[in-house]
Amino acid sequence: MNIDLEIFSPVHQITNPLFDAHEVKVFLKRDDLIHPMISGNKWRKLKYLLKSAQNQHKNYLVTFGGAYSNHLLATAAAAAKFGFKSTGIVRGEEVDNNTLFLCKLHGMQMLFTDRISYRDKPALFQKHFGNNEQSFFIDEGGSSAEGAQGCAELVNELTDSYDHIFCACGTGTTAAGIINGITSHQLTTKFNAIPVFKNGGFIRNEINRFLTAPADYDLHTDYHFGGYGKATDELIDFVKHFVAATGIVIEPVYTGKMMYALYDLIGKGHFKPGSKILAIHSGGIWGLLGMKDRF
Ligand SMILES: *Cc1c(COP(=O)(O)O)cnc(C)c1O
């Protein structure tokens, strides 16, 4: 089977009086429209991993994530679509939620594991799948050089030039890929990463691991809102207003923090007048289901 998806990810301009006041133009790259379940950067990260599994004649994907992981869901759905079996090894005691329901719906087996064992993923893989020659290891979040390679392709799709690209950052693989794309096209675009974790400065090492050449980019580490999966009322309000004003769904875990950062920096006069800014909608809107009691 040919492992590919036809990429539908148009660029949409969004408007706001704030942008006019600061003379900037803001565009969204709609990776959220690539696939309803294998959404956004998750498809880009999985593409070359799945191809490599196929080349090695492995038909069983084994991967890792928290109980709300968009990556687990994307892997479950991609496995189902492209004829793989899959297991998700989930951090923490057995729970049930909307994300895991959707994983199971796509035929993924769930294996819950304590937080200490979870730290050593190769050991877990060896323990549970060491005897299974069909099994293929995919790291948490799809973090890998293959993942970065897939994300670099986003830059090939751009038909216009931008002064800045903004993207939410978890493992840093997506950021690294886009930076590599910027480098290989010799663009002057400045990449801006928004880590969604507290003390996100460490992400620079993670990003640099997958860079094909040293690059200069900005990390904005003040937009974590308390840490991974955490949100303040201010962030929730921002997400609500953004969705109601644009008709584009974002969520508080990744894209909400990234868009909040962008609006905040625009308001603070961070960008030169005339700047064109492209924000990456990296998908993940199912994450909303885990936070609906906050709305
Ligand atoms: C997983 C995810 C990210 C983080 O991507 P990394 O490559 O791990 O940095 C960003 N946005 C969304 C919506 C995600 O689901």
mmCIF file of C-alpha atoms and ligand atoms in Angstrom:
data_model
loop_
_atom_site.group_PDB
_atom_site.id
_atom_site.type_symbol
_atom_site.label_atom_id
_atom_site.label_comp_id
_atom_site.label_asym_id
_atom_site.label_seq_id
_atom_site.Cartn_x
_atom_site.Cartn_y
_atom_site.Cartn_z
ATOM 1 C CA MET A 1 0.000 0.000 0.000
ATOM 2 C CA ASN A 2 1.247 3.477 -0.833
ATOM 3 C CA ILE A 3 1.586 5.360 2.423
ATOM 4 C CA ASP A 4 0.548 8.882 1.602
ATOM 5 C CA LEU A 5 -2.191 11.395 2.195
ATOM 6 C CA GLU A 6 -3.138 14.070 -0.267
ATOM 7 C CA ILE A 7 -2.217 17.193 1.669
ATOM 8 C CA PHE A 8 -5.016 19.745 1.953
ATOM 9 C CA SER A 9 -3.597 22.581 4.030
ATOM 10 C CA PRO A 10 -4.516 25.970 2.602
ATOM 11 C CA VAL A 11 -3.251 29.273 3.986
ATOM 12 C CA HIS A 12 -6.022 31.522 5.319
ATOM 13 C CA GLN A 13 -5.617 35.150 6.276
ATOM 14 C CA ILE A 14 -7.223 36.148 9.559
ATOM 15 C CA THR A 15 -8.111 39.706 10.466
ATOM 16 C CA ASN A 16 -8.358 41.657 13.672
ATOM 17 C CA PRO A 17 -8.289 45.404 14.468
ATOM 18 C CA LEU A 18 -5.144 44.687 16.523
ATOM 19 C CA PHE A 19 -3.320 43.577 13.371
ATOM 20 C CA ASP A 20 -4.356 46.757 11.540
ATOM 21 C CA ALA A 21 -3.257 48.925 14.452
ATOM 22 C CA HIS A 22 0.207 47.354 14.336
ATOM 23 C CA GLU A 23 0.289 47.073 10.538
ATOM 24 C CA VAL A 24 0.910 43.332 10.432
ATOM 25 C CA LYS A 25 -0.764 40.620 8.394
ATOM 26 C CA VAL A 26 -1.510 37.235 9.947
ATOM 27 C CA PHE A 27 -2.073 33.979 8.093
ATOM 28 C CA LEU A 28 -2.840 30.458 9.293
ATOM 29 C CA LYS A 29 -1.489 27.330 7.607
ATOM 30 C CA ARG A 30 -4.383 24.957 8.049
ATOM 31 C CA ASP A 31 -2.641 21.673 8.803
ATOM 32 C CA ASP A 32 -5.675 20.931 10.974
ATOM 33 C CA LEU A 33 -7.527 20.218 7.721
ATOM 34 C CA ILE A 34 -5.144 17.455 6.595
ATOM 35 C CA HIS A 35 -7.214 14.709 8.240
ATOM 36 C CA PRO A 36 -9.838 14.724 11.014
ATOM 37 C CA MET A 37 -7.941 12.200 13.184
ATOM 38 C CA ILE A 38 -4.380 12.103 11.801
ATOM 39 C CA SER A 39 -4.320 15.802 12.268
ATOM 40 C CA GLY A 40 -1.821 18.485 11.530
ATOM 41 C CA ASN A 41 1.801 17.930 12.327
ATOM 42 C CA LYS A 42 1.021 14.384 13.479
ATOM 43 C CA TRP A 43 0.552 13.170 9.923
ATOM 44 C CA ARG A 44 3.721 14.949 8.810
ATOM 45 C CA LYS A 45 5.659 13.295 11.644
ATOM 46 C CA LEU A 46 4.271 9.820 10.968
ATOM 47 C CA LYS A 47 4.672 9.738 7.207
ATOM 48 C CA TYR A 48 8.330 8.657 6.948
ATOM 49 C CA LEU A 49 8.112 6.513 10.087
ATOM 50 C CA LEU A 50 5.300 4.486 8.524
ATOM 51 C CA LYS A 51 7.184 4.242 5.235
ATOM 52 C CA SER A 52 10.205 2.989 7.103
ATOM 53 C CA ALA A 53 8.089 0.410 8.983
ATOM 54 C CA GLN A 54 6.716 -0.747 5.647
ATOM 55 C CA ASN A 55 10.204 -0.997 4.102
ATOM 56 C CA GLN A 56 11.285 -3.149 7.032
ATOM 57 C CA HIS A 57 8.191 -5.346 6.583
ATOM 58 C CA LYS A 58 6.891 -4.500 10.034
ATOM 59 C CA ASN A 59 3.143 -4.367 10.395
ATOM 60 C CA TYR A 60 2.751 -3.597 14.090
ATOM 61 C CA LEU A 61 3.215 -0.035 15.352
ATOM 62 C CA VAL A 62 4.049 0.420 19.017
ATOM 63 C CA THR A 63 4.074 3.918 20.419
ATOM 64 C CA PHE A 64 3.801 5.945 23.612
ATOM 65 C CA GLY A 65 1.855 8.820 25.090
ATOM 66 C CA GLY A 66 -0.124 10.339 27.901
ATOM 67 C CA ALA A 67 -3.830 9.595 28.209
ATOM 68 C CA TYR A 68 -4.728 12.711 26.147
ATOM 69 C CA SER A 69 -2.041 12.303 23.522
ATOM 70 C CA ASN A 70 -2.889 13.549 20.020
ATOM 71 C CA HIS A 71 -0.004 11.413 18.804
ATOM 72 C CA LEU A 72 -1.603 8.182 20.108
ATOM 73 C CA LEU A 73 -4.830 9.021 18.321
ATOM 74 C CA ALA A 74 -3.038 9.966 15.092
ATOM 75 C CA THR A 75 -1.020 6.736 15.200
ATOM 76 C CA ALA A 76 -4.156 4.656 15.853
ATOM 77 C CA ALA A 77 -5.953 6.262 12.912
ATOM 78 C CA ALA A 78 -2.935 6.082 10.573
ATOM 79 C CA ALA A 79 -2.390 2.439 11.505
ATOM 80 C CA ALA A 80 -6.010 1.645 10.668
ATOM 81 C CA LYS A 81 -5.846 3.559 7.395
ATOM 82 C CA PHE A 82 -2.613 2.026 6.152
ATOM 83 C CA GLY A 83 -3.104 -1.558 7.317
ATOM 84 C CA PHE A 84 -0.979 -1.733 10.463
ATOM 85 C CA LYS A 85 -1.896 -3.111 13.848
ATOM 86 C CA SER A 86 -1.077 -0.825 16.772
ATOM 87 C CA THR A 87 -0.503 -0.677 20.490
ATOM 88 C CA GLY A 88 -0.382 2.508 22.533
ATOM 89 C CA ILE A 89 1.615 2.327 25.743
ATOM 90 C CA VAL A 90 -0.040 4.876 28.021
ATOM 91 C CA ARG A 91 1.607 6.653 30.917
ATOM 92 C CA GLY A 92 -0.159 6.105 34.253
ATOM 93 C CA GLU A 93 -2.898 3.980 35.719
ATOM 94 C CA GLU A 94 -5.745 2.737 33.574
ATOM 95 C CA VAL A 95 -8.262 5.448 32.726
ATOM 96 C CA ASP A 96 -10.905 6.046 30.125
ATOM 97 C CA ASN A 97 -11.447 9.282 28.244
ATOM 98 C CA ASN A 98 -12.507 10.593 24.839
ATOM 99 C CA THR A 99 -9.021 10.362 23.311
ATOM 100 C CA LEU A 100 -8.531 6.746 24.392
ATOM 101 C CA PHE A 101 -12.040 5.927 23.201
ATOM 102 C CA LEU A 102 -11.092 7.222 19.730
ATOM 103 C CA CYS A 103 -7.804 5.274 19.819
ATOM 104 C CA LYS A 104 -9.642 2.054 20.649
ATOM 105 C CA LEU A 105 -12.259 2.795 18.000
ATOM 106 C CA HIS A 106 -9.424 2.573 15.449
ATOM 107 C CA GLY A 107 -8.356 -0.797 16.818
ATOM 108 C CA MET A 108 -5.429 0.319 18.944
ATOM 109 C CA GLN A 109 -4.620 -1.928 21.922
ATOM 110 C CA MET A 110 -3.972 0.108 25.049
ATOM 111 C CA LEU A 111 -1.295 -0.868 27.544
ATOM 112 C CA PHE A 112 -1.154 1.203 30.716
ATOM 113 C CA THR A 113 2.096 1.443 32.573
ATOM 114 C CA ASP A 114 3.330 3.075 35.756
ATOM 115 C CA ARG A 115 5.122 6.391 35.452
ATOM 116 C CA ILE A 116 8.502 5.004 36.439
ATOM 117 C CA SER A 117 8.613 2.216 33.839
ATOM 118 C CA TYR A 118 7.278 4.708 31.314
ATOM 119 C CA ARG A 119 10.530 6.664 31.452
ATOM 120 C CA ASP A 120 12.455 3.888 29.708
ATOM 121 C CA LYS A 121 10.562 3.384 26.485
ATOM 122 C CA PRO A 122 13.078 1.126 24.715
ATOM 123 C CA ALA A 123 12.977 -1.174 27.787
ATOM 124 C CA LEU A 124 9.175 -1.255 27.723
ATOM 125 C CA PHE A 125 9.231 -2.046 24.019
ATOM 126 C CA GLN A 126 11.767 -4.807 24.595
ATOM 127 C CA LYS A 127 9.767 -6.261 27.467
ATOM 128 C CA HIS A 128 6.408 -6.395 25.705
ATOM 129 C CA PHE A 129 7.378 -6.664 22.031
ATOM 130 C CA GLY A 130 10.941 -7.997 22.063
ATOM 131 C CA ASN A 131 9.722 -11.321 20.684
ATOM 132 C CA ASN A 132 7.472 -9.813 18.074
ATOM 133 C CA GLU A 133 9.436 -9.412 14.833
ATOM 134 C CA GLN A 134 6.594 -7.484 13.274
ATOM 135 C CA SER A 135 6.721 -4.684 15.810
ATOM 136 C CA PHE A 136 8.036 -1.212 15.048
ATOM 137 C CA PHE A 137 9.028 1.308 17.734
ATOM 138 C CA ILE A 138 7.754 4.878 17.413
ATOM 139 C CA ASP A 139 8.908 7.262 20.127
ATOM 140 C CA GLU A 140 6.547 9.426 22.150
ATOM 141 C CA GLY A 141 5.108 12.223 20.041
ATOM 142 C CA GLY A 142 6.693 10.748 16.906
ATOM 143 C CA SER A 143 9.934 12.438 17.911
ATOM 144 C CA SER A 144 12.539 11.394 15.308
ATOM 145 C CA ALA A 145 14.639 12.495 12.355
ATOM 146 C CA GLU A 146 11.968 10.960 10.073
ATOM 147 C CA GLY A 147 9.386 13.095 11.847
ATOM 148 C CA ALA A 148 11.399 16.239 11.217
ATOM 149 C CA GLN A 149 11.868 15.208 7.578
ATOM 150 C CA GLY A 150 8.098 15.040 7.109
ATOM 151 C CA CYS A 151 7.554 18.405 8.800
ATOM 152 C CA ALA A 152 10.117 20.097 6.531
ATOM 153 C CA GLU A 153 7.736 19.427 3.626
ATOM 154 C CA LEU A 154 5.362 22.039 5.010
ATOM 155 C CA VAL A 155 7.775 24.711 3.747
ATOM 156 C CA ASN A 156 7.706 23.250 0.190
ATOM 157 C CA GLU A 157 3.974 23.994 0.094
ATOM 158 C CA LEU A 158 4.304 27.737 0.744
ATOM 159 C CA THR A 159 3.651 29.879 -2.322
ATOM 160 C CA ASP A 160 4.183 33.193 -0.549
ATOM 161 C CA SER A 161 6.959 34.557 1.641
ATOM 162 C CA TYR A 162 6.620 35.401 5.339
ATOM 163 C CA ASP A 163 8.746 37.361 7.786
ATOM 164 C CA HIS A 164 7.836 35.047 10.656
ATOM 165 C CA ILE A 165 6.510 31.533 11.198
ATOM 166 C CA PHE A 166 4.934 30.638 14.552
ATOM 167 C CA CYS A 167 4.437 27.099 15.832
ATOM 168 C CA ALA A 168 3.544 25.414 19.133
ATOM 169 C CA CYS A 169 6.238 23.141 20.443
ATOM 170 C CA GLY A 170 6.051 19.848 22.413
ATOM 171 C CA THR A 171 8.909 17.508 21.505
ATOM 172 C CA GLY A 172 10.388 20.129 19.127
ATOM 173 C CA THR A 173 10.361 17.767 16.134
ATOM 174 C CA THR A 174 7.903 19.884 14.161
ATOM 175 C CA ALA A 175 9.884 23.033 14.898
ATOM 176 C CA ALA A 176 13.126 21.368 13.783
ATOM 177 C CA GLY A 177 11.535 20.180 10.544
ATOM 178 C CA ILE A 178 10.143 23.576 9.643
ATOM 179 C CA ILE A 179 13.465 25.250 10.461
ATOM 180 C CA ASN A 180 15.212 22.714 8.203
ATOM 181 C CA GLY A 181 12.717 23.563 5.464
ATOM 182 C CA ILE A 182 13.422 27.280 5.906
ATOM 183 C CA THR A 183 17.163 26.573 5.714
ATOM 184 C CA SER A 184 16.975 24.383 2.620
ATOM 185 C CA HIS A 185 14.884 26.970 0.746
ATOM 186 C CA GLN A 186 17.300 29.701 1.912
ATOM 187 C CA LEU A 187 14.428 31.811 3.228
ATOM 188 C CA THR A 188 14.959 34.791 5.514
ATOM 189 C CA THR A 189 11.836 33.825 7.489
ATOM 190 C CA LYS A 190 12.347 33.885 11.260
ATOM 191 C CA PHE A 191 11.007 30.830 13.064
ATOM 192 C CA ASN A 192 9.273 31.365 16.426
ATOM 193 C CA ALA A 193 8.660 28.407 18.735
ATOM 194 C CA ILE A 194 6.154 28.507 21.588
ATOM 195 C CA PRO A 195 6.938 25.720 24.072
ATOM 196 C CA VAL A 196 3.772 24.526 25.830
ATOM 197 C CA PHE A 197 5.764 23.350 28.873
ATOM 198 C CA LYS A 198 6.975 25.274 31.883
ATOM 199 C CA ASN A 199 10.702 26.126 31.751
ATOM 200 C CA GLY A 200 10.578 25.444 28.012
ATOM 201 C CA GLY A 201 14.155 26.607 27.437
ATOM 202 C CA PHE A 202 15.286 22.961 27.336
ATOM 203 C CA ILE A 203 13.418 22.560 24.073
ATOM 204 C CA ARG A 204 16.290 24.299 22.298
ATOM 205 C CA ASN A 205 18.398 21.137 22.787
ATOM 206 C CA GLU A 206 15.546 18.986 21.510
ATOM 207 C CA ILE A 207 15.080 21.140 18.423
ATOM 208 C CA ASN A 208 18.820 21.299 17.741
ATOM 209 C CA ARG A 209 19.062 17.478 17.796
ATOM 210 C CA PHE A 210 17.135 17.316 14.518
ATOM 211 C CA LEU A 211 18.508 20.375 12.737
ATOM 212 C CA THR A 212 20.353 19.660 9.492
ATOM 213 C CA ALA A 213 22.334 22.906 9.905
ATOM 214 C CA PRO A 214 22.694 25.389 12.755
ATOM 215 C CA ALA A 215 19.941 27.990 12.629
ATOM 216 C CA ASP A 216 18.850 31.108 14.428
ATOM 217 C CA TYR A 217 15.284 31.011 15.767
ATOM 218 C CA ASP A 218 13.292 32.507 18.641
ATOM 219 C CA LEU A 219 11.885 30.628 21.643
ATOM 220 C CA HIS A 220 9.101 32.387 23.532
ATOM 221 C CA THR A 221 9.011 30.549 26.841
ATOM 222 C CA ASP A 222 6.481 32.712 28.728
ATOM 223 C CA TYR A 223 3.324 31.289 27.225
ATOM 224 C CA HIS A 224 2.988 27.932 29.000
ATOM 225 C CA PHE A 225 0.075 29.062 31.268
ATOM 226 C CA GLY A 226 1.248 26.889 34.157
ATOM 227 C CA GLY A 227 2.607 23.923 32.205
ATOM 228 C CA TYR A 228 1.660 21.136 29.847
ATOM 229 C CA GLY A 229 -2.107 20.635 29.704
ATOM 230 C CA LYS A 230 -2.646 23.540 32.094
ATOM 231 C CA ALA A 231 -4.664 26.614 31.295
ATOM 232 C CA THR A 232 -5.723 29.848 32.962
ATOM 233 C CA ASP A 233 -9.159 31.436 32.598
ATOM 234 C CA GLU A 234 -7.497 34.070 30.457
ATOM 235 C CA LEU A 235 -6.300 31.442 27.991
ATOM 236 C CA ILE A 236 -9.711 29.757 27.912
ATOM 237 C CA ASP A 237 -11.353 33.138 27.229
ATOM 238 C CA PHE A 238 -8.868 33.816 24.458
ATOM 239 C CA VAL A 239 -9.635 30.454 22.814
ATOM 240 C CA LYS A 240 -13.398 31.077 23.044
ATOM 241 C CA HIS A 241 -13.111 34.521 21.504
ATOM 242 C CA PHE A 242 -10.762 33.347 18.781
ATOM 243 C CA VAL A 243 -13.069 30.511 17.710
ATOM 244 C CA ALA A 244 -16.156 32.733 17.829
ATOM 245 C CA ALA A 245 -14.426 35.508 15.847
ATOM 246 C CA THR A 246 -12.789 33.364 13.137
ATOM 247 C CA GLY A 247 -14.768 30.117 12.852
ATOM 248 C CA ILE A 248 -11.450 28.282 13.192
ATOM 249 C CA VAL A 249 -11.256 25.854 16.106
ATOM 250 C CA ILE A 250 -8.168 25.984 18.300
ATOM 251 C CA GLU A 251 -7.630 24.401 21.721
ATOM 252 C CA PRO A 252 -5.806 25.384 24.932
ATOM 253 C CA VAL A 253 -3.026 22.750 24.960
ATOM 254 C CA TYR A 254 -1.090 23.774 21.829
ATOM 255 C CA THR A 255 -2.615 26.084 19.254
ATOM 256 C CA GLY A 256 -4.373 28.271 21.854
ATOM 257 C CA LYS A 257 -1.074 29.033 23.583
ATOM 258 C CA MET A 258 0.654 29.697 20.274
ATOM 259 C CA MET A 259 -2.062 32.085 19.040
ATOM 260 C CA TYR A 260 -2.222 33.821 22.411
ATOM 261 C CA ALA A 261 1.534 34.382 22.215
ATOM 262 C CA LEU A 262 1.239 35.783 18.707
ATOM 263 C CA TYR A 263 -1.555 38.212 19.641
ATOM 264 C CA ASP A 264 0.309 39.245 22.778
ATOM 265 C CA LEU A 265 3.556 39.914 20.903
ATOM 266 C CA ILE A 266 1.708 41.874 18.221
ATOM 267 C CA GLY A 267 0.090 43.994 20.959
ATOM 268 C CA LYS A 268 3.520 44.644 22.471
ATOM 269 C CA GLY A 269 4.878 45.936 19.167
ATOM 270 C CA HIS A 270 7.274 43.007 18.701
ATOM 271 C CA PHE A 271 6.938 43.033 14.890
ATOM 272 C CA LYS A 272 8.048 45.651 12.387
ATOM 273 C CA PRO A 273 5.140 47.364 10.583
ATOM 274 C CA GLY A 274 4.476 45.562 7.318
ATOM 275 C CA SER A 275 5.408 42.144 8.748
ATOM 276 C CA LYS A 276 3.711 39.052 7.353
ATOM 277 C CA ILE A 277 3.308 36.295 9.912
ATOM 278 C CA LEU A 278 2.341 32.688 9.262
ATOM 279 C CA ALA A 279 1.012 30.692 12.225
ATOM 280 C CA ILE A 280 0.901 26.914 11.876
ATOM 281 C CA HIS A 281 -2.412 25.371 12.889
ATOM 282 C CA SER A 282 -0.918 22.073 13.948
ATOM 283 C CA GLY A 283 -4.308 20.409 14.519
ATOM 284 C CA GLY A 284 -5.080 18.596 17.748
ATOM 285 C CA ILE A 285 -8.572 19.949 18.227
ATOM 286 C CA TRP A 286 -9.731 16.710 19.905
ATOM 287 C CA GLY A 287 -7.728 17.941 22.876
ATOM 288 C CA LEU A 288 -10.690 20.230 23.534
ATOM 289 C CA LEU A 289 -12.709 17.228 24.672
ATOM 290 C CA GLY A 290 -10.375 16.707 27.612
ATOM 291 C CA MET A 291 -10.868 20.314 28.727
ATOM 292 C CA LYS A 292 -14.518 20.969 28.110
ATOM 293 C CA ASP A 293 -15.319 21.433 31.800
ATOM 294 C CA ARG A 294 -13.042 24.476 31.719
ATOM 295 C CA PHE A 295 -15.238 26.249 29.157
HETATM 296 C C1 LIG B 1 1.802 17.217 19.188
HETATM 297 C C2 LIG B 1 1.399 18.619 18.866
HETATM 298 C C3 LIG B 1 2.324 19.679 18.792
HETATM 299 C C4 LIG B 1 3.777 19.487 19.175
HETATM 300 O O1 LIG B 1 4.560 18.976 18.138
HETATM 301 P P1 LIG B 1 6.080 18.571 18.421
HETATM 302 O O2 LIG B 1 6.600 18.101 17.129
HETATM 303 O O3 LIG B 1 6.035 17.450 19.430
HETATM 304 O O4 LIG B 1 6.780 19.742 18.970
HETATM 305 C C5 LIG B 1 1.881 20.923 18.417
HETATM 306 N N1 LIG B 1 0.570 21.147 18.141
HETATM 307 C C6 LIG B 1 -0.347 20.172 18.224
HETATM 308 C C7 LIG B 1 -1.758 20.492 17.948
HETATM 309 C C8 LIG B 1 0.026 18.874 18.591
HETATM 310 O O5 LIG B 1 -0.912 17.914 18.683
#
